[in-house]
Coordinates of N, CA and C in Angstrom, one line a residue:
Chain A
E1 N 33.2 5.3 -1.1 CA 32.0 4.9 -1.6 C 31.9 5.9 -3.2
V2 N 31.9 5.1 -4.3 CA 31.7 5.8 -5.6 C 30.3 6.6 -5.5
Q3 N 30.3 8.4 -5.8 CA 28.9 8.7 -5.6 C 28.6 9.8 -6.5
V4 N 27.7 10.2 -7.0 CA 27.6 11.4 -7.5 C 25.9 11.8 -6.9
V5 N 25.9 13.3 -6.8 CA 24.8 13.9 -6.4 C 24.5 15.2 -7.0
E6 N 23.4 15.1 -7.7 CA 22.9 16.2 -8.5 C 22.0 17.5 -7.8
S7 N 22.1 18.2 -8.4 CA 21.5 19.6 -7.8 C 21.0 20.6 -9.0
G8 N 20.2 21.6 -8.7 CA 20.3 22.7 -9.7 C 18.7 22.6 -10.2
G9 N 17.8 21.8 -10.0 CA 16.5 21.5 -10.6 C 15.5 22.9 -10.1
D10 N 14.7 23.1 -10.8 CA 13.8 24.2 -10.5 C 12.6 24.3 -11.5
L11 N 11.7 25.1 -11.0 CA 10.5 25.4 -11.9 C 10.9 26.5 -13.1
V12 N 11.1 26.4 -13.9 CA 11.2 27.4 -15.1 C 10.4 27.7 -15.8
Q13 N 10.2 28.8 -16.7 CA 9.3 29.2 -17.5 C 9.8 28.7 -19.1
P14 N 9.0 28.5 -19.7 CA 9.5 28.0 -21.3 C 10.1 29.2 -22.1
G15 N 11.2 28.7 -22.3 CA 12.1 29.8 -23.0 C 13.4 30.1 -22.0
G16 N 13.5 29.5 -20.8 CA 14.1 30.1 -19.9 C 15.3 29.2 -19.7
S17 N 16.3 29.5 -18.9 CA 17.5 28.6 -18.8 C 17.7 28.2 -17.3
L18 N 18.4 27.1 -17.1 CA 18.7 26.3 -16.1 C 20.1 26.0 -15.9
R19 N 20.8 25.7 -14.9 CA 22.3 25.1 -15.0 C 22.3 23.8 -13.8
L20 N 22.3 22.8 -14.2 CA 22.5 21.4 -13.2 C 23.8 21.3 -12.8
S21 N 24.2 21.1 -11.6 CA 25.3 20.6 -11.3 C 25.3 19.0 -10.8
C22 N 26.4 18.5 -11.0 CA 26.5 17.2 -10.5 C 28.2 17.0 -9.8
V23 N 28.1 16.5 -8.4 CA 29.1 16.6 -7.7 C 29.7 15.2 -7.4
A24 N 31.0 14.7 -7.9 CA 31.4 13.2 -7.6 C 32.3 13.0 -6.5
S25 N 32.2 11.7 -6.0 CA 33.3 11.4 -5.2 C 33.6 10.0 -5.0
G26 N 34.8 9.5 -4.5 CA 34.9 8.1 -4.5 C 35.5 7.6 -5.6
F27 N 36.0 8.5 -6.5 CA 36.7 7.9 -7.8 C 37.7 9.2 -8.5
T28 N 38.8 8.6 -9.2 CA 39.4 9.5 -9.9 C 38.3 10.1 -11.2
F29 N 38.1 11.5 -10.7 CA 36.9 12.0 -11.5 C 37.3 12.1 -12.8
N30 N 38.8 12.8 -13.2 CA 39.3 12.9 -14.5 C 39.4 11.8 -15.1
S31 N 39.4 10.9 -15.0 CA 39.7 9.4 -15.6 C 38.2 8.8 -16.3
Y32 N 37.3 9.5 -16.1 CA 35.9 9.0 -16.5 C 35.2 9.8 -17.4
A33 N 34.5 9.4 -18.1 CA 33.5 10.1 -18.6 C 32.3 10.4 -17.9
M34 N 31.3 11.5 -17.9 CA 30.2 11.4 -17.4 C 28.9 11.8 -18.2
N35 N 27.9 11.3 -17.7 CA 26.6 11.5 -18.6 C 25.4 12.1 -18.0
W36 N 24.4 12.7 -18.5 CA 23.0 13.2 -18.0 C 22.4 12.1 -18.8
V37 N 21.3 11.8 -18.1 CA 20.1 11.0 -18.6 C 18.8 11.6 -17.8
R38 N 17.7 11.7 -18.5 CA 16.6 12.2 -17.8 C 15.3 11.4 -18.1
Q39 N 14.3 11.8 -17.3 CA 13.2 10.7 -17.3 C 12.2 11.6 -16.9
A40 N 11.2 11.9 -18.0 CA 10.0 12.7 -18.0 C 8.9 11.7 -16.9
P41 N 7.9 12.4 -16.4 CA 7.2 11.9 -15.4 C 6.4 10.6 -15.8
G42 N 6.4 9.7 -15.4 CA 5.9 8.6 -15.8 C 6.2 7.6 -17.0
K43 N 7.5 8.1 -17.3 CA 7.8 7.8 -18.8 C 9.3 7.3 -18.6
G44 N 9.8 6.3 -19.9 CA 11.2 6.0 -19.6 C 12.2 6.6 -19.7
L45 N 13.7 6.2 -19.8 CA 15.0 6.6 -19.6 C 15.3 7.5 -20.8
E46 N 15.9 8.4 -21.0 CA 16.3 9.0 -22.4 C 17.6 9.6 -22.0
W47 N 19.0 9.0 -22.7 CA 20.2 9.7 -22.7 C 20.2 11.0 -23.1
V48 N 20.9 12.0 -22.5 CA 20.8 13.3 -22.8 C 22.3 13.8 -23.2
S49 N 23.4 13.7 -22.6 CA 24.5 14.2 -23.1 C 25.5 13.2 -22.5
A50 N 26.9 13.4 -22.7 CA 28.1 12.6 -22.3 C 29.3 13.9 -22.5
I51 N 30.3 13.6 -21.4 CA 31.6 14.5 -21.9 C 32.9 13.7 -21.2
S52 N 33.8 13.6 -22.2 CA 34.9 12.9 -21.8 C 35.5 13.4 -20.5
G53 N 36.4 12.5 -20.1 CA 37.2 12.9 -18.7 C 37.6 14.2 -18.8
S54 N 38.5 14.4 -19.6 CA 39.3 15.7 -19.8 C 38.3 16.8 -20.3
G55 N 37.2 16.7 -20.7 CA 36.2 17.8 -20.9 C 36.4 17.9 -22.7
S56 N 37.3 17.2 -23.3 CA 37.3 17.9 -24.8 C 36.4 17.3 -25.8
S57 N 36.0 16.3 -25.5 CA 34.8 15.6 -26.1 C 33.6 15.5 -25.5
T58 N 32.5 16.0 -26.2 CA 30.8 16.1 -25.7 C 30.3 15.3 -26.8
N59 N 29.0 15.1 -26.3 CA 27.9 14.2 -27.1 C 26.8 14.6 -26.9
Y60 N 25.7 15.0 -27.6 CA 24.3 15.0 -27.1 C 23.2 14.4 -28.0
A61 N 22.3 14.2 -27.4 CA 20.8 13.9 -28.1 C 20.7 15.0 -29.2
D62 N 19.8 14.1 -30.1 CA 19.5 15.3 -31.1 C 18.2 16.2 -30.6
S63 N 17.5 15.5 -29.4 CA 16.7 16.7 -28.5 C 17.0 17.6 -28.3
V64 N 18.5 17.8 -27.8 CA 18.6 18.9 -27.1 C 20.1 19.6 -27.6
K65 N 20.5 19.0 -28.8 CA 21.5 19.8 -29.5 C 21.2 20.9 -29.8
G66 N 22.3 21.9 -29.6 CA 22.3 23.5 -29.9 C 21.6 24.1 -28.7
R67 N 20.9 23.5 -27.5 CA 20.0 24.2 -26.7 C 20.8 23.8 -25.1
F68 N 21.6 22.6 -25.0 CA 22.2 22.2 -23.9 C 23.6 22.0 -24.2
T69 N 24.2 22.4 -23.2 CA 26.0 22.2 -23.0 C 26.5 21.7 -21.9
I70 N 26.9 20.5 -22.0 CA 27.7 19.9 -21.0 C 29.0 20.3 -20.7
S71 N 29.5 20.4 -19.4 CA 30.9 20.8 -19.2 C 31.3 20.4 -17.8
R72 N 32.6 20.5 -17.5 CA 32.9 19.8 -16.3 C 34.2 20.7 -15.6
D73 N 34.1 20.5 -14.5 CA 35.3 21.3 -13.8 C 36.0 20.1 -13.0
N74 N 37.1 19.5 -13.2 CA 37.7 18.4 -12.5 C 38.4 19.0 -11.3
S75 N 39.0 20.3 -11.4 CA 39.3 20.3 -10.1 C 38.2 20.6 -8.7
K76 N 37.0 20.6 -9.2 CA 35.9 20.5 -8.2 C 35.0 19.3 -8.5
N77 N 35.6 18.4 -9.1 CA 34.8 17.0 -9.4 C 33.4 17.2 -9.6
T78 N 33.0 18.2 -10.6 CA 31.9 18.6 -11.0 C 31.2 18.5 -12.2
V79 N 30.1 17.9 -12.7 CA 30.0 18.2 -14.2 C 28.9 19.1 -14.1
F80 N 28.5 19.8 -15.4 CA 27.3 20.7 -15.5 C 26.5 20.4 -16.7
L81 N 25.2 20.8 -16.6 CA 24.2 20.5 -17.7 C 23.7 22.2 -18.0
Q82 N 24.3 22.9 -18.8 CA 23.8 24.3 -19.3 C 22.4 24.0 -20.2
M83 N 21.1 24.5 -19.5 CA 19.8 24.2 -20.3 C 19.4 25.6 -20.8
N84 N 19.3 25.6 -21.9 CA 19.0 27.0 -22.6 C 17.5 26.6 -23.4
S85 N 16.8 27.7 -23.8 CA 15.6 27.7 -24.6 C 14.8 26.6 -24.0
L86 N 14.7 26.2 -23.0 CA 13.8 25.3 -22.3 C 12.2 25.5 -22.8
R87 N 11.6 23.9 -22.9 CA 10.7 23.7 -23.5 C 9.8 22.9 -22.5
G88 N 8.4 22.8 -22.7 CA 7.7 21.8 -21.7 C 8.0 20.2 -21.7
E89 N 8.8 20.0 -22.9 CA 9.0 18.6 -23.1 C 10.3 18.1 -22.5
D90 N 10.9 19.1 -22.1 CA 12.2 18.9 -21.1 C 11.9 18.8 -19.7
T91 N 10.7 19.1 -19.2 CA 10.4 18.6 -18.0 C 10.6 17.3 -17.7
A92 N 11.6 16.8 -16.5 CA 12.1 15.7 -16.3 C 12.9 15.3 -15.1
V93 N 12.9 14.7 -14.5 CA 14.1 14.3 -13.6 C 15.6 13.9 -14.2
Y94 N 16.4 14.9 -13.8 CA 17.6 14.6 -14.6 C 18.8 14.0 -13.6
Y95 N 19.1 12.9 -13.9 CA 20.3 11.9 -13.5 C 21.6 12.1 -14.1
C96 N 22.5 12.3 -13.2 CA 24.0 12.3 -13.3 C 24.4 10.9 -13.3
A97 N 25.4 10.5 -14.4 CA 26.0 8.8 -14.2 C 27.1 9.1 -14.6
K98 N 28.2 8.2 -14.1 CA 29.3 7.8 -14.2 C 29.6 6.6 -15.2
D99 N 30.4 6.8 -16.2 CA 30.6 6.1 -17.4 C 31.8 5.0 -16.9
R100 N 32.0 3.9 -17.7 CA 32.9 3.0 -17.3 C 34.4 3.4 -17.5
A101 N 34.3 4.2 -18.6 CA 35.6 4.9 -19.5 C 35.9 6.3 -19.7
L102 N 37.4 6.5 -20.0 CA 37.8 7.7 -20.2 C 36.7 8.9 -21.2
I103 N 36.1 8.2 -22.1 CA 35.4 8.7 -23.1 C 34.2 8.0 -23.3
A104 N 33.1 8.3 -23.7 CA 31.8 7.7 -24.0 C 32.1 6.9 -25.6
V105 N 32.2 5.4 -25.0 CA 32.8 4.9 -26.5 C 31.6 3.6 -26.6
T106 N 31.9 2.8 -27.2 CA 31.4 1.6 -27.5 C 31.8 0.5 -26.0
G107 N 30.7 0.4 -25.6 CA 30.6 -0.3 -24.3 C 30.3 0.5 -23.0
S108 N 29.9 1.7 -23.2 CA 29.3 2.5 -22.2 C 28.3 2.2 -21.5
L109 N 28.5 2.4 -20.1 CA 27.2 2.2 -19.2 C 27.1 3.3 -18.6
F110 N 26.3 3.1 -17.6 CA 25.8 4.4 -16.5 C 25.9 3.5 -15.0
D111 N 26.9 3.8 -14.3 CA 27.2 3.3 -12.8 C 27.8 4.1 -12.0
P112 N 27.6 4.4 -10.9 CA 26.4 5.0 -10.4 C 25.6 5.9 -11.0
W113 N 24.4 6.3 -10.5 CA 23.4 7.2 -10.9 C 23.4 7.9 -9.4
G114 N 23.0 9.1 -9.5 CA 22.7 10.3 -8.5 C 21.0 9.9 -8.2
Q115 N 20.7 10.7 -7.4 CA 19.2 10.6 -7.0 C 18.5 11.4 -8.0
G116 N 18.9 12.2 -8.7 CA 18.2 13.0 -9.5 C 17.7 14.3 -8.9
T117 N 17.4 15.1 -9.8 CA 17.0 16.6 -9.6 C 16.1 17.2 -10.9
L118 N 14.8 17.7 -10.2 CA 13.7 17.6 -10.9 C 13.8 18.9 -11.7
V119 N 13.4 19.2 -13.0 CA 13.2 20.3 -13.7 C 11.9 20.1 -14.1
T120 N 11.1 21.4 -13.9 CA 9.9 21.5 -14.4 C 9.8 22.9 -15.4
V121 N 9.5 22.9 -16.6 CA 9.2 23.7 -17.6 C 7.7 24.1 -17.7
S122 N 7.5 25.5 -17.1 CA 6.0 25.6 -17.3 C 5.6 26.9 -17.0
S123 N 4.6 27.4 -17.5 CA 4.3 28.9 -17.3 C 3.2 29.0 -16.0
Chain B
D1 N 19.4 6.2 -35.2 CA 19.6 5.7 -34.1 C 19.0 4.2 -33.4
I2 N 19.5 3.6 -32.7 CA 19.7 2.1 -32.4 C 18.1 2.0 -31.7
Q3 N 17.0 1.3 -32.0 CA 15.9 1.0 -31.2 C 15.9 -0.2 -30.6
L4 N 15.3 0.0 -29.1 CA 15.6 -1.2 -28.2 C 13.8 -1.6 -28.0
T5 N 13.6 -2.7 -28.3 CA 12.1 -3.0 -27.9 C 12.2 -4.4 -26.7
Q6 N 11.5 -3.9 -25.6 CA 11.6 -4.8 -24.4 C 10.2 -5.5 -24.5
S7 N 10.2 -6.7 -24.3 CA 8.6 -7.4 -24.0 C 9.0 -8.6 -23.0
P8 N 7.8 -8.4 -22.1 CA 6.8 -7.8 -22.3 C 6.9 -6.4 -21.8
S9 N 5.7 -5.4 -21.9 CA 5.8 -4.3 -21.3 C 5.6 -4.2 -19.8
S10 N 4.8 -5.1 -19.5 CA 4.3 -5.4 -18.1 C 4.1 -6.9 -17.8
L11 N 4.3 -7.5 -16.7 CA 4.2 -8.5 -16.2 C 4.1 -8.8 -14.7
S12 N 3.1 -9.7 -14.8 CA 2.5 -10.3 -13.2 C 3.4 -11.6 -12.9
A13 N 3.8 -11.6 -11.6 CA 4.3 -12.9 -11.4 C 4.3 -12.9 -9.5
S14 N 4.7 -14.1 -9.5 CA 4.6 -14.6 -7.7 C 5.8 -14.4 -7.2
V15 N 6.0 -14.3 -5.9 CA 7.2 -14.8 -5.3 C 7.7 -16.3 -5.6
G16 N 8.7 -16.5 -5.8 CA 9.2 -17.7 -6.2 C 9.1 -18.6 -7.7
D17 N 8.7 -17.2 -8.5 CA 8.5 -18.0 -9.8 C 9.9 -17.2 -10.7
R18 N 10.0 -18.0 -11.7 CA 11.1 -17.5 -12.7 C 10.6 -16.6 -14.0
V19 N 11.2 -15.6 -14.2 CA 10.7 -14.8 -15.1 C 11.8 -14.4 -16.0
T20 N 11.4 -14.0 -17.4 CA 12.2 -13.8 -18.2 C 11.9 -12.5 -19.3
I21 N 12.7 -11.3 -19.4 CA 12.3 -10.2 -20.1 C 13.3 -10.1 -21.3
T22 N 12.6 -9.9 -22.3 CA 13.5 -10.0 -23.6 C 13.7 -8.5 -24.1
C23 N 15.0 -8.3 -24.7 CA 15.5 -6.9 -25.6 C 15.5 -7.1 -26.7
R24 N 15.1 -6.7 -27.8 CA 15.4 -6.6 -29.3 C 16.2 -5.3 -29.8
T25 N 17.3 -5.5 -30.4 CA 17.8 -4.4 -30.8 C 17.6 -3.9 -32.3
S26 N 17.5 -2.9 -33.0 CA 17.4 -2.7 -34.5 C 18.6 -2.9 -35.3
Q27 N 19.9 -3.1 -34.4 CA 20.7 -3.2 -35.3 C 21.6 -4.5 -34.3
R28 N 22.6 -5.2 -35.1 CA 23.5 -5.7 -34.0 C 24.4 -4.9 -33.2
I29 N 24.4 -5.4 -32.2 CA 25.3 -4.3 -31.4 C 26.4 -5.6 -30.4
S30 N 26.5 -6.2 -30.9 CA 27.3 -7.6 -30.3 C 26.8 -7.9 -28.9
N31 N 27.8 -7.5 -28.0 CA 27.0 -8.0 -26.6 C 27.1 -6.5 -25.6
F32 N 27.2 -5.4 -26.4 CA 26.9 -4.1 -25.6 C 25.6 -3.8 -25.2
L33 N 25.3 -4.9 -24.4 CA 23.9 -4.3 -24.0 C 23.7 -4.5 -22.1
N34 N 23.2 -3.4 -21.5 CA 23.3 -3.5 -20.2 C 21.7 -3.3 -19.6
W35 N 21.6 -3.7 -18.5 CA 20.3 -3.9 -17.8 C 20.3 -3.1 -16.6
Y36 N 19.3 -2.5 -16.2 CA 18.9 -1.6 -15.2 C 17.6 -2.0 -14.4
Q37 N 17.8 -2.1 -13.1 CA 16.6 -1.9 -12.3 C 16.2 -0.7 -11.8
Q38 N 15.0 -0.2 -11.5 CA 14.5 0.9 -11.1 C 13.2 0.8 -10.2
K39 N 13.5 1.3 -9.0 CA 12.1 1.1 -8.1 C 11.6 2.6 -8.0
P40 N 10.3 2.5 -7.7 CA 9.6 3.8 -7.7 C 10.3 4.8 -6.8
G41 N 10.2 6.2 -7.4 CA 11.0 7.0 -6.9 C 12.6 7.0 -6.6
K42 N 13.2 6.3 -7.3 CA 14.5 6.0 -7.1 C 15.3 5.8 -8.5
A43 N 16.6 6.0 -8.2 CA 17.6 6.0 -9.7 C 17.6 4.8 -9.9
P44 N 17.8 4.6 -11.4 CA 18.0 3.3 -11.6 C 19.2 2.6 -11.4
K45 N 19.3 1.4 -11.4 CA 20.6 0.7 -10.7 C 21.4 -0.5 -11.7
L46 N 22.7 -0.2 -12.0 CA 23.0 -1.2 -12.9 C 23.0 -2.6 -12.5
L47 N 22.4 -3.6 -13.3 CA 22.4 -4.8 -13.0 C 23.2 -5.8 -13.4
I48 N 23.3 -5.7 -14.7 CA 24.2 -6.5 -15.6 C 24.8 -5.8 -16.8
S49 N 26.2 -5.7 -17.0 CA 26.7 -5.3 -18.3 C 27.3 -6.0 -19.3
A50 N 27.2 -5.5 -20.3 CA 27.8 -6.5 -21.4 C 27.1 -8.0 -21.6
A51 N 25.8 -7.8 -21.6 CA 24.9 -8.7 -21.9 C 25.0 -9.8 -20.5
S52 N 26.0 -10.0 -20.1 CA 25.7 -11.4 -19.0 C 26.7 -11.1 -17.7
N53 N 27.2 -10.0 -17.6 CA 28.3 -9.9 -16.4 C 27.5 -9.2 -15.2
L54 N 27.3 -9.7 -14.3 CA 26.5 -9.6 -13.1 C 27.4 -8.6 -12.5
Q55 N 26.8 -7.4 -12.0 CA 27.7 -6.1 -11.2 C 27.7 -7.0 -9.6
S56 N 29.0 -6.5 -9.2 CA 28.7 -6.8 -7.9 C 27.9 -6.6 -7.0
G57 N 27.5 -7.4 -6.2 CA 26.7 -7.2 -5.0 C 24.8 -7.4 -5.5
V58 N 24.8 -7.6 -6.7 CA 23.6 -8.3 -7.6 C 23.7 -9.6 -7.0
P59 N 22.2 -10.1 -6.6 CA 22.1 -11.5 -6.4 C 22.2 -12.4 -7.7
S60 N 22.7 -13.6 -7.3 CA 23.2 -14.4 -8.4 C 21.7 -15.0 -9.1
R61 N 20.4 -14.8 -8.4 CA 19.2 -15.1 -9.3 C 18.9 -14.5 -10.7
F62 N 19.8 -13.4 -10.7 CA 19.7 -12.4 -12.0 C 20.5 -12.9 -12.9
S63 N 20.5 -13.0 -14.1 CA 21.3 -13.6 -15.0 C 21.0 -12.9 -16.3
G64 N 21.9 -12.5 -17.5 CA 21.6 -12.3 -18.9 C 22.3 -12.9 -19.8
S65 N 21.7 -12.9 -20.8 CA 22.3 -13.7 -22.3 C 21.9 -13.0 -23.6
G66 N 22.7 -13.1 -24.4 CA 22.4 -12.8 -25.6 C 23.5 -12.3 -26.5
S67 N 23.3 -11.9 -27.7 CA 24.4 -11.3 -28.5 C 23.8 -10.9 -30.0
G68 N 24.1 -9.6 -30.4 CA 23.5 -9.5 -31.7 C 22.6 -8.3 -31.4
T69 N 21.5 -9.1 -31.8 CA 20.2 -8.3 -31.5 C 19.3 -8.8 -30.4
D70 N 19.4 -9.9 -29.8 CA 18.3 -10.6 -29.2 C 19.2 -11.1 -27.7
F71 N 18.4 -10.7 -27.0 CA 18.9 -10.4 -25.3 C 17.9 -10.7 -24.4
T72 N 18.3 -11.2 -23.2 CA 17.4 -11.7 -22.1 C 17.8 -11.3 -20.8
L73 N 16.8 -11.0 -20.0 CA 17.2 -11.1 -18.4 C 16.3 -12.0 -17.7
S74 N 16.8 -12.7 -17.1 CA 16.0 -13.9 -16.2 C 16.3 -13.5 -14.7
I75 N 15.2 -14.1 -14.2 CA 15.3 -13.7 -12.5 C 14.6 -15.0 -12.0
N76 N 15.4 -15.9 -11.5 CA 15.3 -17.0 -11.0 C 14.4 -16.9 -9.5
S77 N 13.6 -17.6 -8.9 CA 12.9 -17.7 -7.6 C 12.8 -15.8 -7.1
L78 N 11.8 -15.4 -7.6 CA 11.5 -14.0 -7.7 C 11.4 -13.7 -6.1
Q79 N 12.1 -12.7 -5.6 CA 11.8 -12.1 -4.0 C 11.1 -10.9 -4.0
P80 N 10.4 -10.6 -3.0 CA 9.4 -9.5 -2.7 C 10.3 -8.0 -3.3
E81 N 11.8 -7.9 -3.3 CA 12.3 -6.8 -3.5 C 12.5 -6.9 -5.2
D82 N 12.3 -7.7 -5.9 CA 12.6 -7.7 -7.2 C 11.4 -7.1 -7.8
F83 N 10.5 -6.9 -7.5 CA 9.3 -6.0 -8.2 C 9.5 -4.5 -8.4
A84 N 9.9 -4.5 -9.7 CA 10.3 -3.0 -10.1 C 10.2 -2.9 -11.6
T85 N 10.8 -1.8 -12.3 CA 10.9 -1.6 -13.5 C 12.0 -2.0 -14.1
Y86 N 12.5 -2.7 -15.3 CA 13.6 -3.2 -15.7 C 13.7 -2.6 -17.1
Y87 N 15.3 -2.1 -17.3 CA 15.6 -1.5 -18.4 C 16.3 -1.9 -19.2
C88 N 16.7 -2.2 -20.5 CA 18.0 -2.5 -21.1 C 18.3 -1.1 -21.7
Q89 N 19.5 -1.2 -22.1 CA 20.3 -0.2 -22.6 C 21.5 -0.5 -23.5
Q90 N 21.4 0.1 -24.9 CA 22.7 -0.3 -25.6 C 23.8 0.4 -25.6
G91 N 24.9 0.1 -25.3 CA 26.3 1.0 -25.4 C 27.2 0.9 -26.5
H92 N 26.6 0.3 -27.7 CA 27.5 0.3 -28.8 C 27.8 1.7 -29.6
T93 N 26.4 2.5 -29.9 CA 26.5 3.8 -30.6 C 26.1 4.7 -29.8
I94 N 26.5 5.9 -30.0 CA 25.7 7.3 -29.7 C 24.8 7.4 -30.5
P95 N 23.9 8.0 -30.6 CA 23.2 8.2 -29.2 C 22.9 6.8 -28.3
F96 N 23.4 6.6 -27.1 CA 22.8 5.5 -26.6 C 21.2 5.6 -26.0
T97 N 20.6 4.4 -26.3 CA 19.1 4.4 -26.2 C 18.9 3.3 -25.0
F98 N 17.7 3.3 -24.5 CA 17.1 2.4 -23.6 C 15.7 1.6 -24.4
G99 N 15.3 0.4 -23.7 CA 14.3 0.1 -24.0 C 13.3 0.8 -23.3
Q100 N 11.9 0.4 -23.5 CA 11.1 1.1 -23.1 C 10.4 1.1 -21.5
G101 N 11.1 -0.1 -21.1 CA 11.0 -0.7 -19.7 C 10.1 -1.6 -19.4
T102 N 10.1 -2.8 -18.6 CA 9.1 -3.4 -18.3 C 8.9 -3.7 -16.9
K103 N 7.6 -3.4 -16.5 CA 7.1 -3.3 -15.2 C 6.8 -4.6 -14.6
L104 N 7.7 -5.0 -13.7 CA 7.4 -6.4 -13.1 C 6.5 -6.3 -11.8
Q105 N 5.3 -6.7 -12.0 CA 4.2 -6.4 -10.8 C 3.9 -7.8 -10.0
I106 N 3.6 -7.4 -8.9 CA 3.6 -8.7 -7.8 C 2.0 -9.2 -8.3
K107 N 1.8 -10.6 -8.6 CA 0.4 -11.1 -8.8 C -0.3 -11.6 -7.5

C-alpha cells in the first residue's frame, strides 16, 4: 500500500522554527517528486513546496520562499520541510503528498496524502 | 499565478440527486485539472486526474469533463458518503493552485 505519514507539528512562537517530516512507503521513493500542501483552519488548500525525486530541484510558493526549505533523504524514504521565521499565517495542517512523476512538472497531482500534522504559530 | 474559481461555493442536495460543480481557470491549462474530495478532519483524496480520468476505486457516479479554462465535476445519484468538500487543482504551472472549494451539504 502506498502511504505517507507526517510528523513534527507543534505549537511554536512567532519567529520560531520547526521541521516537519514525512515518511513514505509502498513505492520507489526516489522515483517520485514529493509535495507539501497546507490548510489553515477552516480554509482551503494551498500548495507550499515540491522536491524532485533526486532532490536536485525544488519549488516554493511565494508565501514561504526564503523562509521554508524542502529536502529529502532517499535512504530513509523521508521528505522534510524546514520552516523558519514562522508567522501566525503559517498556522495550518501541513500535508505531505506524492506526485505522479520524478519532478513537479505539467500534469502534477497529489496522491496519496498523509493524515497531516498541525503547526500552530502563536505566543 | 493561475486563479481557479469554483461555483457554487456551497450546494445543498438530496440523496439520489445529480449535481455539477464548475471550475474556471484564469489561463488555459489544457486538461491539467484534478479534482479532490475532502471530508471533515480527513486528508483530501484524489478523485479525477487530467480532467476526466477516474481514479481506481472511485465510484463511476463521479465524472469529470472540460479543457482549456472550463471544467466540471458531476456526481450522479448522490450517496450519503458523497457529502463533503470538493476542490479543483491545476497541475499546469507552478505554483500549483486550488479552487476555493465547494461544500456539498445534505438537504
